[in-house]
Tab-separated table of N, CA and C in Angstrom:
chain	number	residue	atom	x	y	z
A	1	MET	N	117.724	119.706	153.987
A	1	MET	CA	116.520	119.440	153.228
A	1	MET	C	116.699	119.969	151.808
A	2	ASN	N	116.475	119.124	150.832
A	2	ASN	CA	116.622	119.509	149.428
A	2	ASN	C	115.450	118.999	148.617
A	3	PHE	N	115.195	119.708	147.528
A	3	PHE	CA	114.289	119.179	146.526
A	3	PHE	C	115.095	118.241	145.632
A	4	LYS	N	114.432	117.244	145.087
A	4	LYS	CA	115.089	116.241	144.235
A	4	LYS	C	115.817	116.894	143.057
A	5	PHE	N	115.193	117.898	142.447
A	5	PHE	CA	115.767	118.503	141.241
A	5	PHE	C	117.064	119.249	141.502
A	6	GLU	N	117.282	119.706	142.731
A	6	GLU	CA	118.500	120.472	143.035
A	6	GLU	C	119.770	119.651	142.831
A	7	LYS	N	119.641	118.335	142.930
A	7	LYS	CA	120.787	117.439	142.763
A	7	LYS	C	121.035	117.071	141.300
A	8	LEU	N	120.086	117.392	140.435
A	8	LEU	CA	120.205	117.018	139.023
A	8	LEU	C	121.177	117.947	138.297
A	9	LEU	N	122.166	117.353	137.654
A	9	LEU	CA	123.144	118.139	136.898
A	9	LEU	C	122.463	118.927	135.773
A	10	ILE	N	121.452	118.332	135.144
A	10	ILE	CA	120.769	119.047	134.057
A	10	ILE	C	120.057	120.294	134.586
A	11	TRP	N	119.511	120.227	135.778
A	11	TRP	CA	118.865	121.404	136.371
A	11	TRP	C	119.911	122.475	136.682
A	12	GLN	N	121.041	122.056	137.256
A	12	GLN	CA	122.116	122.999	137.583
A	12	GLN	C	122.644	123.686	136.323
A	13	LYS	N	122.862	122.893	135.253
A	13	LYS	CA	123.340	123.458	133.976
A	13	LYS	C	122.293	124.381	133.358
A	14	ALA	N	121.024	124.010	133.486
A	14	ALA	CA	119.944	124.847	132.954
A	14	ALA	C	119.883	126.176	133.702
A	15	MET	N	120.105	126.141	134.995
A	15	MET	CA	120.132	127.381	135.786
A	15	MET	C	121.289	128.267	135.323
A	16	ASP	N	122.455	127.671	135.093
A	16	ASP	CA	123.619	128.431	134.619
A	16	ASP	C	123.363	129.038	133.243
A	17	LEU	N	122.808	128.239	132.344
A	17	LEU	CA	122.538	128.732	130.993
A	17	LEU	C	121.570	129.912	131.032
A	18	ALA	N	120.537	129.821	131.843
A	18	ALA	CA	119.562	130.911	131.927
A	18	ALA	C	120.222	132.205	132.398
A	19	GLU	N	121.139	132.103	133.340
A	19	GLU	CA	121.836	133.314	133.811
A	19	GLU	C	122.745	133.886	132.722
A	20	GLU	N	123.416	133.013	131.983
A	20	GLU	CA	124.255	133.472	130.870
A	20	GLU	C	123.412	134.173	129.806
A	21	ILE	N	122.281	133.581	129.486
A	21	ILE	CA	121.390	134.153	128.474
A	21	ILE	C	120.849	135.498	128.950
A	22	HIS	N	120.488	135.573	130.221
A	22	HIS	CA	119.982	136.834	130.771
A	22	HIS	C	121.026	137.946	130.633
A	23	GLU	N	122.264	137.632	130.969
A	23	GLU	CA	123.341	138.632	130.839
A	23	GLU	C	123.551	139.006	129.377
A	24	LEU	N	123.551	138.014	128.507
A	24	LEU	CA	123.748	138.255	127.080
A	24	LEU	C	122.645	139.135	126.512
A	25	SER	N	121.411	138.880	126.918
A	25	SER	CA	120.278	139.622	126.355
A	25	SER	C	120.250	141.085	126.789
A	26	LYS	N	121.013	141.436	127.795
A	26	LYS	CA	121.107	142.838	128.208
A	26	LYS	C	121.745	143.698	127.115
A	27	LYS	N	122.446	143.048	126.193
A	27	LYS	CA	123.095	143.755	125.080
A	27	LYS	C	122.120	144.065	123.943
A	28	PHE	N	120.951	143.419	123.948
A	28	PHE	CA	119.993	143.616	122.862
A	28	PHE	C	119.461	145.047	122.922
A	29	PRO	N	119.086	145.595	121.787
A	29	PRO	CA	118.546	146.965	121.785
A	29	PRO	C	117.231	147.055	122.559
A	30	LYS	N	116.941	148.246	123.050
A	30	LYS	CA	115.732	148.472	123.853
A	30	LYS	C	114.459	148.115	123.091
A	31	GLU	N	114.454	148.307	121.778
A	31	GLU	CA	113.241	147.996	121.021
A	31	GLU	C	112.926	146.497	121.002
A	32	GLU	N	113.879	145.679	121.422
A	32	GLU	CA	113.663	144.222	121.492
A	32	GLU	C	113.183	143.768	122.866
A	33	LEU	N	113.039	144.704	123.802
A	33	LEU	CA	112.708	144.352	125.180
A	33	LEU	C	111.499	143.427	125.277
A	34	TYR	N	110.430	143.734	124.559
A	34	TYR	CA	109.207	142.924	124.649
A	34	TYR	C	109.118	141.895	123.525
A	35	ASN	N	110.161	141.787	122.749
A	35	ASN	CA	110.188	140.816	121.661
A	35	ASN	C	111.278	139.778	121.933
A	36	LEU	N	112.405	139.915	121.270
A	36	LEU	CA	113.452	138.896	121.351
A	36	LEU	C	114.045	138.774	122.758
A	37	THR	N	114.255	139.882	123.439
A	37	THR	CA	114.828	139.831	124.787
A	37	THR	C	113.924	139.042	125.726
A	38	GLY	N	112.655	139.385	125.741
A	38	GLY	CA	111.721	138.675	126.601
A	38	GLY	C	111.585	137.216	126.225
A	39	GLN	N	111.560	136.958	124.926
A	39	GLN	CA	111.376	135.588	124.440
A	39	GLN	C	112.547	134.686	124.826
A	40	ILE	N	113.757	135.158	124.614
A	40	ILE	CA	114.918	134.315	124.921
A	40	ILE	C	115.041	134.087	126.428
A	41	ASN	N	114.713	135.099	127.217
A	41	ASN	CA	114.781	134.933	128.672
A	41	ASN	C	113.702	133.983	129.181
A	42	ARG	N	112.491	134.084	128.659
A	42	ARG	CA	111.425	133.159	129.070
A	42	ARG	C	111.784	131.726	128.683
A	43	ALA	N	112.301	131.556	127.467
A	43	ALA	CA	112.668	130.215	127.010
A	43	ALA	C	113.796	129.637	127.863
A	44	ALA	N	114.800	130.443	128.156
A	44	ALA	CA	115.931	129.967	128.964
A	44	ALA	C	115.476	129.610	130.378
A	45	ASP	N	114.634	130.445	130.970
A	45	ASP	CA	114.126	130.147	132.310
A	45	ASP	C	113.258	128.893	132.310
A	46	SER	N	112.529	128.702	131.239
A	46	SER	CA	111.604	127.570	131.131
A	46	SER	C	112.320	126.219	131.171
A	47	ILE	N	113.558	126.172	130.752
A	47	ILE	CA	114.298	124.907	130.739
A	47	ILE	C	114.379	124.339	132.158
A	48	ALA	N	114.937	125.124	133.079
A	48	ALA	CA	115.081	124.659	134.467
A	48	ALA	C	113.726	124.512	135.153
A	49	LEU	N	112.795	125.409	134.854
A	49	LEU	CA	111.472	125.330	135.473
A	49	LEU	C	110.782	124.007	135.140
A	50	ASN	N	110.883	123.573	133.888
A	50	ASN	CA	110.250	122.316	133.496
A	50	ASN	C	110.983	121.098	134.046
A	51	ILE	N	112.294	121.174	134.146
A	51	ILE	CA	113.041	120.074	134.767
A	51	ILE	C	112.596	119.924	136.219
A	52	ALA	N	112.493	121.040	136.918
A	52	ALA	CA	112.071	121.006	138.319
A	52	ALA	C	110.653	120.461	138.448
A	53	GLU	N	109.737	120.988	137.646
A	53	GLU	CA	108.351	120.550	137.729
A	53	GLU	C	108.220	119.061	137.396
A	54	GLY	N	108.950	118.606	136.396
A	54	GLY	CA	108.904	117.200	136.026
A	54	GLY	C	109.482	116.286	137.082
A	55	SER	N	110.453	116.783	137.829
A	55	SER	CA	111.108	115.938	138.828
A	55	SER	C	110.205	115.614	140.009
A	56	ILE	N	109.173	116.412	140.205
A	56	ILE	CA	108.261	116.126	141.304
A	56	ILE	C	106.977	115.454	140.814
A	57	SER	N	106.981	115.039	139.552
A	57	SER	CA	105.826	114.371	138.967
A	57	SER	C	105.581	113.033	139.650
A	58	GLN	N	104.350	112.601	139.587
A	58	GLN	CA	103.961	111.349	140.210
A	58	GLN	C	104.278	110.139	139.333
A	59	THR	N	104.409	110.372	138.028
A	59	THR	CA	104.631	109.245	137.122
A	59	THR	C	105.799	109.528	136.184
A	60	ASN	N	106.412	108.469	135.690
A	60	ASN	CA	107.491	108.622	134.716
A	60	ASN	C	107.011	109.244	133.410
A	61	PRO	N	105.836	108.864	132.882
A	61	PRO	CA	105.372	109.516	131.658
A	61	PRO	C	105.206	111.033	131.816
A	62	GLU	N	104.778	111.443	133.005
A	62	GLU	CA	104.628	112.874	133.247
A	62	GLU	C	106.000	113.549	133.286
A	63	GLN	N	106.976	112.904	133.906
A	63	GLN	CA	108.334	113.466	133.929
A	63	GLN	C	108.888	113.547	132.508
A	64	HIS	N	108.635	112.524	131.699
A	64	HIS	CA	109.045	112.541	130.290
A	64	HIS	C	108.478	113.770	129.585
A	65	ARG	N	107.203	114.040	129.843
A	65	ARG	CA	106.528	115.159	129.190
A	65	ARG	C	107.204	116.486	129.548
A	66	PHE	N	107.513	116.694	130.817
A	66	PHE	CA	108.148	117.946	131.229
A	66	PHE	C	109.581	118.058	130.710
A	67	LEU	N	110.287	116.942	130.631
A	67	LEU	CA	111.628	116.980	130.040
A	67	LEU	C	111.539	117.317	128.553
A	68	GLY	N	110.492	116.848	127.902
A	68	GLY	CA	110.247	117.224	126.507
A	68	GLY	C	110.031	118.725	126.364
A	69	PHE	N	109.305	119.312	127.316
A	69	PHE	CA	109.111	120.769	127.294
A	69	PHE	C	110.454	121.485	127.442
A	70	SER	N	111.321	120.951	128.297
A	70	SER	CA	112.657	121.551	128.488
A	70	SER	C	113.466	121.503	127.194
A	71	ILE	N	113.415	120.388	126.523
A	71	ILE	CA	114.153	120.226	125.266
A	71	ILE	C	113.624	121.208	124.217
A	72	ARG	N	112.312	121.369	124.163
A	72	ARG	CA	111.724	122.342	123.229
A	72	ARG	C	112.166	123.760	123.567
A	73	SER	N	112.272	124.063	124.848
A	73	SER	CA	112.729	125.395	125.255
A	73	SER	C	114.178	125.638	124.860
A	74	ILE	N	114.989	124.583	124.921
A	74	ILE	CA	116.381	124.710	124.465
A	74	ILE	C	116.399	125.063	122.981
A	75	ALA	N	115.567	124.397	122.185
A	75	ALA	CA	115.484	124.701	120.748
A	75	ALA	C	115.047	126.145	120.528
A	76	GLU	N	114.161	126.625	121.364
A	76	GLU	CA	113.701	128.007	121.265
A	76	GLU	C	114.838	128.982	121.577
A	77	VAL	N	115.624	128.677	122.612
A	77	VAL	CA	116.781	129.510	122.946
A	77	VAL	C	117.744	129.569	121.766
A	78	VAL	N	118.029	128.423	121.164
A	78	VAL	CA	118.957	128.368	120.032
A	78	VAL	C	118.429	129.205	118.863
A	79	THR	N	117.144	129.127	118.590
A	79	THR	CA	116.563	129.922	117.506
A	79	THR	C	116.687	131.411	117.815
A	80	CYS	N	116.461	131.787	119.059
A	80	CYS	CA	116.641	133.196	119.450
A	80	CYS	C	118.102	133.621	119.319
A	81	LEU	N	119.029	132.720	119.646
A	81	LEU	CA	120.450	133.033	119.467
A	81	LEU	C	120.763	133.302	117.995
A	82	TYR	N	120.195	132.482	117.117
A	82	TYR	CA	120.393	132.707	115.687
A	82	TYR	C	119.856	134.077	115.276
A	83	LYS	N	118.672	134.419	115.767
A	83	LYS	CA	118.096	135.719	115.431
A	83	LYS	C	118.985	136.853	115.936
A	84	ALA	N	119.490	136.715	117.161
A	84	ALA	CA	120.362	137.740	117.737
A	84	ALA	C	121.652	137.871	116.932
A	85	LYS	N	122.180	136.749	116.482
A	85	LYS	CA	123.406	136.786	115.667
A	85	LYS	C	123.128	137.453	114.327
A	86	ARG	N	122.034	137.071	113.689
A	86	ARG	CA	121.687	137.640	112.378
A	86	ARG	C	121.448	139.147	112.455
A	87	ARG	N	120.943	139.594	113.588
A	87	ARG	CA	120.671	141.026	113.773
A	87	ARG	C	121.869	141.772	114.347
A	88	SER	N	122.975	141.057	114.509
A	88	SER	CA	124.239	141.617	115.010
A	88	SER	C	124.130	142.159	116.435
A	89	TYR	N	123.310	141.505	117.259
A	89	TYR	CA	123.217	141.885	118.664
A	89	TYR	C	124.277	141.190	119.496
A	90	ILE	N	124.781	140.058	118.997
A	90	ILE	CA	125.809	139.303	119.705
A	90	ILE	C	126.925	138.956	118.722
A	91	THR	N	128.085	138.670	119.281
A	91	THR	CA	129.230	138.296	118.457
A	91	THR	C	129.146	136.824	118.070
A	92	ILE	N	129.953	136.443	117.103
A	92	ILE	CA	130.044	135.031	116.705
A	92	ILE	C	130.519	134.195	117.893
A	93	GLU	N	131.459	134.719	118.655
A	93	GLU	CA	131.982	133.987	119.813
A	93	GLU	C	130.902	133.768	120.871
A	94	GLU	N	130.104	134.799	121.126
A	94	GLU	CA	129.010	134.664	122.093
A	94	GLU	C	127.982	133.646	121.592
A	95	PHE	N	127.692	133.716	120.305
A	95	PHE	CA	126.763	132.756	119.722
A	95	PHE	C	127.297	131.338	119.882
A	96	GLU	N	128.542	131.118	119.485
A	96	GLU	CA	129.110	129.771	119.514
A	96	GLU	C	129.172	129.194	120.920
A	97	LYS	N	129.531	130.005	121.898
A	97	LYS	CA	129.605	129.527	123.278
A	97	LYS	C	128.230	129.110	123.783
A	98	ASN	N	127.235	129.964	123.576
A	98	ASN	CA	125.884	129.662	124.065
A	98	ASN	C	125.218	128.557	123.252
A	99	TYR	N	125.546	128.473	121.976
A	99	TYR	CA	125.060	127.376	121.138
A	99	TYR	C	125.603	126.049	121.677
A	100	LYS	N	126.896	125.999	121.959
A	100	LYS	CA	127.517	124.778	122.477
A	100	LYS	C	126.924	124.401	123.828
A	101	ASP	N	126.773	125.385	124.713
A	101	ASP	CA	126.175	125.108	126.025
A	101	ASP	C	124.758	124.556	125.872
A	102	SER	N	124.005	125.127	124.949
A	102	SER	CA	122.636	124.666	124.689
A	102	SER	C	122.635	123.252	124.122
A	103	PHE	N	123.527	122.998	123.182
A	103	PHE	CA	123.632	121.673	122.561
A	103	PHE	C	123.993	120.613	123.598
A	104	ASP	N	124.981	120.939	124.435
A	104	ASP	CA	125.399	119.997	125.481
A	104	ASP	C	124.257	119.718	126.455
A	105	LEU	N	123.547	120.769	126.861
A	105	LEU	CA	122.429	120.598	127.781
A	105	LEU	C	121.314	119.771	127.137
A	106	MET	N	121.059	120.010	125.860
A	106	MET	CA	120.034	119.231	125.166
A	106	MET	C	120.406	117.746	125.179
A	107	ASN	N	121.645	117.427	124.853
A	107	ASN	CA	122.075	116.024	124.840
A	107	ASN	C	122.000	115.393	126.227
A	108	MET	N	122.383	116.142	127.251
A	108	MET	CA	122.292	115.638	128.621
A	108	MET	C	120.831	115.382	129.003
A	109	THR	N	119.957	116.296	128.615
A	109	THR	CA	118.538	116.169	128.960
A	109	THR	C	117.905	114.991	128.227
A	110	ILE	N	118.244	114.837	126.957
A	110	ILE	CA	117.736	113.684	126.196
A	110	ILE	C	118.232	112.385	126.820
A	111	GLY	N	119.503	112.333	127.199
A	111	GLY	CA	120.049	111.139	127.837
A	111	GLY	C	119.359	110.834	129.148
A	112	PHE	N	119.120	111.872	129.950
A	112	PHE	CA	118.413	111.688	131.215
A	112	PHE	C	116.998	111.190	130.972
A	113	LYS	N	116.328	111.787	130.004
A	113	LYS	CA	114.953	111.394	129.668
A	113	LYS	C	114.907	109.938	129.211
A	114	ASN	N	115.863	109.533	128.397
A	114	ASN	CA	115.884	108.160	127.870
A	114	ASN	C	116.178	107.123	128.946
A	115	ASN	N	116.798	107.546	130.048
A	115	ASN	CA	117.114	106.608	131.130
A	115	ASN	C	115.993	106.441	132.136
A	116	ILE	N	114.950	107.225	132.003
A	116	ILE	CA	113.797	107.083	132.907
A	116	ILE	C	112.936	105.949	132.367
A	117	LYS	N	112.704	104.995	133.178
A	117	LYS	CA	111.922	103.818	132.746
A	117	LYS	C	110.448	104.043	132.944
């Protein structure tokens, strides 16, 4: 027995990205716990959560809406990555890897969204 979203590659990638972001954010200073750390983790978790919620929607327009929320959350993660890089909480390599993963996931999600009729 499976939920429909468990088979979606975008959901699987979103789950992986959220775990990577969670590990990365452990490096942020303690004073960021309720600011940037919390924000980036909520945004990263929100990607997969919205994909899952949209996949059980009754209508295609509703699924489109939730996929749009996921895409917005990806943009939020990327903005938090920029902030973390600017504040020297992460290395350039960590930024580039997570930026690329986010970019790839965004393109996959947009492609999936565009294929829903």
